[in-house]
Amino acid sequence: AQKITQTQPGMFVQEKEAVTLDCTYDTSDQSYGLFWYKQPSSGEMIFLIYQGSYDEQNATEGRYSLNFQKARKSANLVISASQLGDSAMYFCAMRVGDTGNQFYFGTGTSLTVIP
Amino acid sequence: KAGVTQTPRYLIKTRGQQVTLSCSPISGHRSVSWYQQTPGQGLQFLFEYFSETQRNKGNFPGRFSGRQFSNSRSEMNVSTLELGDSALYLCASSGGSYSYEQYFGPGTRLTVT
């Protein structure tokens, strides 16, 4: 069975500080992809970053980086230099194998950036 | 490039009725997936269509159905609505048969009274 776990329901971070959002996953497939999405209060899901299971380097996209530890089955999102606009729900997701685009999502972490 | 569009954005229906939601993917995208988001269950996969064929299906009752047209637009239908069907329904499109990104639409918020 495929599962994504996010254990932090809510997080606070000071503006301009870095924050790490935790994500662990469970799958027996060797080929999978890990994603992070941001969902502001407006409801739309915004793609942030992707890591493939065979990628040796950690993914980075601007202020976002993904700390991928395959042996621990973790894919933590690091946001550097937090901004007020980063306040939102963050979801970790996984797609497994070659069976199309069925994504498994975690329960999300609500991030609040404090001025 | 226009993003994923969903219509309507908001909908109020009565228990027992049926509803049809529409999703237009990004131009050129052939895969469309549907998700239900509720506070209690989070984001749950409903189904995925690729080139007019249902490729994956989540664990939802048969009241939930969908289809995809030749222009990749997709519709989702829920029959015999229940109070528990109140949710945000999100549609996502992908560029290829196995794309590493899904782009989401703004969602349709369905309220069942």
PDB file of C-alpha atoms in Angstrom:
ATOM      1  CA  ALA A   1       0.000   0.000   0.000  1.00  0.00           C
ATOM      2  CA  GLN A   2       1.126   3.514  -0.713  1.00  0.00           C
ATOM      3  CA  LYS A   3       1.108   6.089   2.044  1.00  0.00           C
ATOM      4  CA  ILE A   4       2.309   9.632   2.671  1.00  0.00           C
ATOM      5  CA  THR A   5       2.662  10.903   6.235  1.00  0.00           C
ATOM      6  CA  GLN A   6       2.949  14.505   7.327  1.00  0.00           C
ATOM      7  CA  THR A   7       3.204  14.692  11.095  1.00  0.00           C
ATOM      8  CA  GLN A   8       3.161  18.467  11.544  1.00  0.00           C
ATOM      9  CA  PRO A   9      -0.413  19.797  11.394  1.00  0.00           C
ATOM     10  CA  GLY A  10       0.800  23.365  11.940  1.00  0.00           C
ATOM     11  CA  MET A  11       4.093  25.218  11.843  1.00  0.00           C
ATOM     12  CA  PHE A  12       5.176  28.777  12.592  1.00  0.00           C
ATOM     13  CA  VAL A  13       8.256  30.494  11.231  1.00  0.00           C
ATOM     14  CA  GLN A  14       9.655  33.982  11.540  1.00  0.00           C
ATOM     15  CA  GLU A  15       9.859  35.983   8.353  1.00  0.00           C
ATOM     16  CA  LYS A  16      13.253  35.566   6.598  1.00  0.00           C
ATOM     17  CA  GLU A  17      14.003  32.369   8.526  1.00  0.00           C
ATOM     18  CA  ALA A  18      14.214  28.891   7.010  1.00  0.00           C
ATOM     19  CA  VAL A  19      11.674  26.175   7.794  1.00  0.00           C
ATOM     20  CA  THR A  20      11.536  22.422   7.201  1.00  0.00           C
ATOM     21  CA  LEU A  21       8.274  20.606   6.568  1.00  0.00           C
ATOM     22  CA  ASP A  22       8.429  16.875   7.162  1.00  0.00           C
ATOM     23  CA  CYS A  23       7.202  14.131   4.877  1.00  0.00           C
ATOM     24  CA  THR A  24       7.696  10.391   5.015  1.00  0.00           C
ATOM     25  CA  TYR A  25       6.412   7.922   2.474  1.00  0.00           C
ATOM     26  CA  ASP A  26       5.825   4.235   2.164  1.00  0.00           C
ATOM     27  CA  THR A  27       5.876   2.224  -1.025  1.00  0.00           C
ATOM     28  CA  SER A  28       7.351  -1.049  -2.181  1.00  0.00           C
ATOM     29  CA  ASP A  29       7.823   0.229  -5.734  1.00  0.00           C
ATOM     30  CA  GLN A  30      11.301   1.165  -6.836  1.00  0.00           C
ATOM     31  CA  SER A  31      10.094   3.808  -9.268  1.00  0.00           C
ATOM     32  CA  TYR A  32       8.182   6.719  -7.785  1.00  0.00           C
ATOM     33  CA  GLY A  33       8.035  10.486  -7.736  1.00  0.00           C
ATOM     34  CA  LEU A  34       7.666  12.824  -4.788  1.00  0.00           C
ATOM     35  CA  PHE A  35       6.040  16.220  -5.022  1.00  0.00           C
ATOM     36  CA  TRP A  36       5.272  19.200  -2.878  1.00  0.00           C
ATOM     37  CA  TYR A  37       2.284  21.434  -3.459  1.00  0.00           C
ATOM     38  CA  LYS A  38       1.224  24.688  -1.840  1.00  0.00           C
ATOM     39  CA  GLN A  39      -2.432  25.461  -1.282  1.00  0.00           C
ATOM     40  CA  PRO A  40      -3.239  29.060  -0.312  1.00  0.00           C
ATOM     41  CA  SER A  41      -6.591  29.933   1.202  1.00  0.00           C
ATOM     42  CA  SER A  42      -7.938  30.449  -2.322  1.00  0.00           C
ATOM     43  CA  GLY A  43      -7.868  26.664  -2.745  1.00  0.00           C
ATOM     44  CA  GLU A  44      -5.738  26.232  -5.847  1.00  0.00           C
ATOM     45  CA  MET A  45      -2.909  23.710  -5.622  1.00  0.00           C
ATOM     46  CA  ILE A  46       0.420  25.124  -6.761  1.00  0.00           C
ATOM     47  CA  PHE A  47       3.236  22.779  -7.775  1.00  0.00           C
ATOM     48  CA  LEU A  48       6.497  23.577  -5.972  1.00  0.00           C
ATOM     49  CA  ILE A  49       9.073  20.847  -6.489  1.00  0.00           C
ATOM     50  CA  TYR A  50       9.599  17.291  -7.709  1.00  0.00           C
ATOM     51  CA  GLN A  51      12.054  14.517  -6.815  1.00  0.00           C
ATOM     52  CA  GLY A  52      12.334  11.254  -8.708  1.00  0.00           C
ATOM     53  CA  SER A  53      13.263   8.089  -6.858  1.00  0.00           C
ATOM     54  CA  TYR A  54      16.306   7.590  -9.059  1.00  0.00           C
ATOM     55  CA  ASP A  55      17.513  11.175  -8.775  1.00  0.00           C
ATOM     56  CA  GLU A  56      20.783  11.300  -6.890  1.00  0.00           C
ATOM     57  CA  GLN A  57      20.792  15.036  -6.326  1.00  0.00           C
ATOM     58  CA  ASN A  58      18.288  16.797  -4.092  1.00  0.00           C
ATOM     59  CA  ALA A  59      15.858  18.899  -6.091  1.00  0.00           C
ATOM     60  CA  THR A  60      15.922  22.674  -5.765  1.00  0.00           C
ATOM     61  CA  GLU A  61      13.605  25.343  -7.159  1.00  0.00           C
ATOM     62  CA  GLY A  62      14.446  28.851  -6.072  1.00  0.00           C
ATOM     63  CA  ARG A  63      13.805  29.119  -2.320  1.00  0.00           C
ATOM     64  CA  TYR A  64      12.485  25.543  -2.194  1.00  0.00           C
ATOM     65  CA  SER A  65      14.648  22.494  -1.784  1.00  0.00           C
ATOM     66  CA  LEU A  66      13.742  18.887  -1.160  1.00  0.00           C
ATOM     67  CA  ASN A  67      15.840  16.949   1.334  1.00  0.00           C
ATOM     68  CA  PHE A  68      15.520  13.427  -0.083  1.00  0.00           C
ATOM     69  CA  GLN A  69      16.691  10.589   2.156  1.00  0.00           C
ATOM     70  CA  LYS A  70      15.789   7.400   0.339  1.00  0.00           C
ATOM     71  CA  ALA A  71      16.875   4.954   3.016  1.00  0.00           C
ATOM     72  CA  ARG A  72      14.725   6.757   5.571  1.00  0.00           C
ATOM     73  CA  LYS A  73      11.902   7.222   3.050  1.00  0.00           C
ATOM     74  CA  SER A  74      11.700  10.889   3.785  1.00  0.00           C
ATOM     75  CA  ALA A  75      11.253  13.869   1.476  1.00  0.00           C
ATOM     76  CA  ASN A  76      11.292  17.010   3.574  1.00  0.00           C
ATOM     77  CA  LEU A  77      10.645  20.414   2.055  1.00  0.00           C
ATOM     78  CA  VAL A  78      12.948  23.243   3.055  1.00  0.00           C
ATOM     79  CA  ILE A  79      11.819  26.809   2.460  1.00  0.00           C
ATOM     80  CA  SER A  80      14.584  29.345   2.843  1.00  0.00           C
ATOM     81  CA  ALA A  81      14.110  33.036   3.636  1.00  0.00           C
ATOM     82  CA  SER A  82      10.401  32.692   4.457  1.00  0.00           C
ATOM     83  CA  GLN A  83       8.059  35.367   3.192  1.00  0.00           C
ATOM     84  CA  LEU A  84       4.589  36.356   4.394  1.00  0.00           C
ATOM     85  CA  GLY A  85       3.176  34.989   1.141  1.00  0.00           C
ATOM     86  CA  ASP A  86       4.440  31.535   2.081  1.00  0.00           C
ATOM     87  CA  SER A  87       1.633  31.202   4.631  1.00  0.00           C
ATOM     88  CA  ALA A  88      -0.475  28.340   3.260  1.00  0.00           C
ATOM     89  CA  MET A  89      -1.150  24.619   3.471  1.00  0.00           C
ATOM     90  CA  TYR A  90       1.635  22.435   2.125  1.00  0.00           C
ATOM     91  CA  PHE A  91       1.028  18.942   0.814  1.00  0.00           C
ATOM     92  CA  CYS A  92       3.487  16.191   0.129  1.00  0.00           C
ATOM     93  CA  ALA A  93       2.427  13.768  -2.601  1.00  0.00           C
ATOM     94  CA  MET A  94       3.682  10.626  -4.289  1.00  0.00           C
ATOM     95  CA  ARG A  95       3.106   8.981  -7.641  1.00  0.00           C
ATOM     96  CA  VAL A  96       4.104   5.365  -7.941  1.00  0.00           C
ATOM     97  CA  GLY A  97       5.303   3.314 -10.872  1.00  0.00           C
ATOM     98  CA  ASP A  98       4.166   3.568 -14.452  1.00  0.00           C
ATOM     99  CA  THR A  99       0.459   3.309 -13.838  1.00  0.00           C
ATOM    100  CA  GLY A 100      -0.413   6.836 -14.795  1.00  0.00           C
ATOM    101  CA  ASN A 101      -1.006   9.917 -12.732  1.00  0.00           C
ATOM    102  CA  GLN A 102      -2.652   8.725  -9.520  1.00  0.00           C
ATOM    103  CA  PHE A 103      -1.193  10.802  -6.728  1.00  0.00           C
ATOM    104  CA  TYR A 104      -1.273   9.954  -3.028  1.00  0.00           C
ATOM    105  CA  PHE A 105      -1.373  12.986  -0.748  1.00  0.00           C
ATOM    106  CA  GLY A 106      -0.459  13.562   2.859  1.00  0.00           C
ATOM    107  CA  THR A 107      -2.746  15.384   5.265  1.00  0.00           C
ATOM    108  CA  GLY A 108      -0.863  18.634   4.891  1.00  0.00           C
ATOM    109  CA  THR A 109       0.985  21.117   7.092  1.00  0.00           C
ATOM    110  CA  SER A 110      -0.357  24.584   7.731  1.00  0.00           C
ATOM    111  CA  LEU A 111       2.523  27.061   7.660  1.00  0.00           C
ATOM    112  CA  THR A 112       2.178  30.521   9.171  1.00  0.00           C
ATOM    113  CA  VAL A 113       4.890  33.093   8.592  1.00  0.00           C
ATOM    114  CA  ILE A 114       5.140  35.647  11.385  1.00  0.00           C
ATOM    115  CA  PRO A 115       6.301  39.186  10.582  1.00  0.00           C
TER     116      PRO A 115
ATOM    117  CA  LYS B   1      -0.697  29.262 -21.845  1.00  0.00           C
ATOM    118  CA  ALA B   2      -4.053  29.140 -20.088  1.00  0.00           C
ATOM    119  CA  GLY B   3      -4.227  27.057 -16.943  1.00  0.00           C
ATOM    120  CA  VAL B   4      -6.676  24.381 -15.923  1.00  0.00           C
ATOM    121  CA  THR B   5     -10.201  25.714 -15.701  1.00  0.00           C
ATOM    122  CA  GLN B   6     -13.095  24.265 -13.756  1.00  0.00           C
ATOM    123  CA  THR B   7     -16.742  25.154 -13.913  1.00  0.00           C
ATOM    124  CA  PRO B   8     -18.734  25.974 -11.982  1.00  0.00           C
ATOM    125  CA  ARG B   9     -16.636  27.306  -9.109  1.00  0.00           C
ATOM    126  CA  TYR B  10     -19.394  26.975  -6.548  1.00  0.00           C
ATOM    127  CA  LEU B  11     -22.442  24.772  -6.454  1.00  0.00           C
ATOM    128  CA  ILE B  12     -25.215  24.117  -3.979  1.00  0.00           C
ATOM    129  CA  LYS B  13     -27.309  21.007  -4.428  1.00  0.00           C
ATOM    130  CA  THR B  14     -29.893  19.113  -2.450  1.00  0.00           C
ATOM    131  CA  ARG B  15     -29.448  15.577  -1.196  1.00  0.00           C
ATOM    132  CA  GLY B  16     -30.587  13.072  -3.804  1.00  0.00           C
ATOM    133  CA  GLN B  17     -29.881  15.287  -6.787  1.00  0.00           C
ATOM    134  CA  GLN B  18     -27.111  14.723  -9.275  1.00  0.00           C
ATOM    135  CA  VAL B  19     -24.357  17.097 -10.370  1.00  0.00           C
ATOM    136  CA  THR B  20     -21.922  17.431 -13.249  1.00  0.00           C
ATOM    137  CA  LEU B  21     -18.601  19.236 -12.908  1.00  0.00           C
ATOM    138  CA  SER B  22     -16.439  20.243 -15.832  1.00  0.00           C
ATOM    139  CA  CYS B  23     -12.688  20.527 -16.271  1.00  0.00           C
ATOM    140  CA  SER B  24     -10.721  21.918 -19.197  1.00  0.00           C
ATOM    141  CA  PRO B  25      -7.046  20.911 -19.062  1.00  0.00           C
ATOM    142  CA  ILE B  26      -4.082  22.897 -20.231  1.00  0.00           C
ATOM    143  CA  SER B  27      -3.931  22.920 -24.007  1.00  0.00           C
ATOM    144  CA  GLY B  28      -2.102  19.831 -25.237  1.00  0.00           C
ATOM    145  CA  HIS B  29      -2.478  17.888 -21.994  1.00  0.00           C
ATOM    146  CA  ARG B  30      -4.103  14.493 -22.404  1.00  0.00           C
ATOM    147  CA  SER B  31      -4.315  13.296 -18.814  1.00  0.00           C
ATOM    148  CA  VAL B  32      -6.990  14.598 -16.459  1.00  0.00           C
ATOM    149  CA  SER B  33      -7.323  13.475 -12.858  1.00  0.00           C
ATOM    150  CA  TRP B  34     -10.012  14.267 -10.317  1.00  0.00           C
ATOM    151  CA  TYR B  35      -9.614  14.590  -6.554  1.00  0.00           C
ATOM    152  CA  GLN B  36     -11.999  15.145  -3.675  1.00  0.00           C
ATOM    153  CA  GLN B  37     -10.771  17.291  -0.800  1.00  0.00           C
ATOM    154  CA  THR B  38     -12.549  17.331   2.560  1.00  0.00           C
ATOM    155  CA  PRO B  39     -11.365  18.440   6.006  1.00  0.00           C
ATOM    156  CA  GLY B  40     -11.801  14.936   7.382  1.00  0.00           C
ATOM    157  CA  GLN B  41     -10.365  12.784   4.578  1.00  0.00           C
ATOM    158  CA  GLY B  42      -7.957  15.196   2.950  1.00  0.00           C
ATOM    159  CA  LEU B  43      -7.200  14.828  -0.742  1.00  0.00           C
ATOM    160  CA  GLN B  44      -8.452  11.597  -2.232  1.00  0.00           C
ATOM    161  CA  PHE B  45      -7.993  10.397  -5.781  1.00  0.00           C
ATOM    162  CA  LEU B  46     -11.191   9.766  -7.703  1.00  0.00           C
ATOM    163  CA  PHE B  47     -10.086   8.760 -11.200  1.00  0.00           C
ATOM    164  CA  GLU B  48      -7.805   9.591 -14.086  1.00  0.00           C
ATOM    165  CA  TYR B  49      -8.595   9.795 -17.773  1.00  0.00           C
ATOM    166  CA  PHE B  50      -6.070   9.614 -20.548  1.00  0.00           C
ATOM    167  CA  SER B  51      -7.038   9.856 -24.199  1.00  0.00           C
ATOM    168  CA  GLU B  52     -10.720   9.353 -23.383  1.00  0.00           C
ATOM    169  CA  THR B  53     -10.070   6.173 -21.379  1.00  0.00           C
ATOM    170  CA  GLN B  54     -10.242   5.761 -17.640  1.00  0.00           C
ATOM    171  CA  ARG B  55      -6.771   4.665 -16.636  1.00  0.00           C
ATOM    172  CA  ASN B  56      -6.933   4.687 -12.838  1.00  0.00           C
ATOM    173  CA  LYS B  57      -9.772   4.657 -10.341  1.00  0.00           C
ATOM    174  CA  GLY B  58      -9.795   5.415  -6.648  1.00  0.00           C
ATOM    175  CA  ASN B  59     -11.896   3.850  -3.961  1.00  0.00           C
ATOM    176  CA  PHE B  60     -15.175   5.690  -4.441  1.00  0.00           C
ATOM    177  CA  PRO B  61     -18.690   4.294  -4.944  1.00  0.00           C
ATOM    178  CA  GLY B  62     -20.212   3.937  -8.372  1.00  0.00           C
ATOM    179  CA  ARG B  63     -22.196   7.138  -7.844  1.00  0.00           C
ATOM    180  CA  PHE B  64     -19.027   8.913  -8.888  1.00  0.00           C
ATOM    181  CA  SER B  65     -18.321   8.670 -12.589  1.00  0.00           C
ATOM    182  CA  GLY B  66     -16.471  10.577 -15.223  1.00  0.00           C
ATOM    183  CA  ARG B  67     -15.642  10.828 -18.853  1.00  0.00           C
ATOM    184  CA  GLN B  68     -13.227  12.555 -21.161  1.00  0.00           C
ATOM    185  CA  PHE B  69     -13.930  13.987 -24.556  1.00  0.00           C
ATOM    186  CA  SER B  70     -11.765  13.973 -27.662  1.00  0.00           C
ATOM    187  CA  ASN B  71     -10.562  17.513 -26.884  1.00  0.00           C
ATOM    188  CA  SER B  72      -9.380  16.235 -23.443  1.00  0.00           C
ATOM    189  CA  ARG B  73     -12.039  18.149 -21.546  1.00  0.00           C
ATOM    190  CA  SER B  74     -13.410  16.041 -18.736  1.00  0.00           C
ATOM    191  CA  GLU B  75     -16.610  15.877 -16.776  1.00  0.00           C
ATOM    192  CA  MET B  76     -17.301  14.325 -13.426  1.00  0.00           C
ATOM    193  CA  ASN B  77     -20.778  13.256 -12.383  1.00  0.00           C
ATOM    194  CA  VAL B  78     -22.101  12.459  -8.942  1.00  0.00           C
ATOM    195  CA  SER B  79     -25.536  10.899  -8.746  1.00  0.00           C
ATOM    196  CA  THR B  80     -27.823  10.642  -5.731  1.00  0.00           C
ATOM    197  CA  LEU B  81     -25.898  13.228  -3.754  1.00  0.00           C
ATOM    198  CA  GLU B  82     -25.265  12.683  -0.062  1.00  0.00           C
ATOM    199  CA  LEU B  83     -24.357  15.233   2.595  1.00  0.00           C
ATOM    200  CA  GLY B  84     -20.893  13.677   2.779  1.00  0.00           C
ATOM    201  CA  ASP B  85     -20.241  14.590  -0.851  1.00  0.00           C
ATOM    202  CA  SER B  86     -19.805  18.205   0.172  1.00  0.00           C
ATOM    203  CA  ALA B  87     -16.207  18.942  -0.737  1.00  0.00           C
ATOM    204  CA  LEU B  88     -13.789  20.791  -2.931  1.00  0.00           C
ATOM    205  CA  TYR B  89     -13.389  18.860  -6.187  1.00  0.00           C
ATOM    206  CA  LEU B  90     -10.057  19.442  -7.851  1.00  0.00           C
ATOM    207  CA  CYS B  91      -9.112  18.606 -11.377  1.00  0.00           C
ATOM    208  CA  ALA B  92      -5.497  18.243 -12.495  1.00  0.00           C
ATOM    209  CA  SER B  93      -3.974  17.877 -15.923  1.00  0.00           C
ATOM    210  CA  SER B  94      -0.667  16.414 -17.056  1.00  0.00           C
ATOM    211  CA  GLY B  95       1.223  16.750 -20.276  1.00  0.00           C
ATOM    212  CA  GLY B  96       1.923  13.156 -21.188  1.00  0.00           C
ATOM    213  CA  SER B  97       1.082   9.593 -20.347  1.00  0.00           C
ATOM    214  CA  TYR B  98       3.612   9.734 -17.547  1.00  0.00           C
ATOM    215  CA  SER B  99       4.337  13.305 -16.678  1.00  0.00           C
ATOM    216  CA  TYR B 100       6.136  14.289 -13.535  1.00  0.00           C
ATOM    217  CA  GLU B 101       3.881  17.265 -12.861  1.00  0.00           C
ATOM    218  CA  GLN B 102       0.189  17.756 -12.386  1.00  0.00           C
ATOM    219  CA  TYR B 103      -1.292  21.208 -12.739  1.00  0.00           C
ATOM    220  CA  PHE B 104      -4.400  21.811 -10.696  1.00  0.00           C
ATOM    221  CA  GLY B 105      -7.433  23.904 -11.415  1.00  0.00           C
ATOM    222  CA  PRO B 106      -9.046  26.216  -8.856  1.00  0.00           C
ATOM    223  CA  GLY B 107     -11.603  23.590  -7.892  1.00  0.00           C
ATOM    224  CA  THR B 108     -15.372  23.395  -7.623  1.00  0.00           C
ATOM    225  CA  ARG B 109     -16.775  23.765  -4.148  1.00  0.00           C
ATOM    226  CA  LEU B 110     -19.852  21.585  -3.851  1.00  0.00           C
ATOM    227  CA  THR B 111     -22.230  21.977  -0.941  1.00  0.00           C
ATOM    228  CA  VAL B 112     -24.966  19.403  -0.453  1.00  0.00           C
ATOM    229  CA  THR B 113     -27.860  20.430   1.790  1.00  0.00           C
TER     230      THR B 113
END
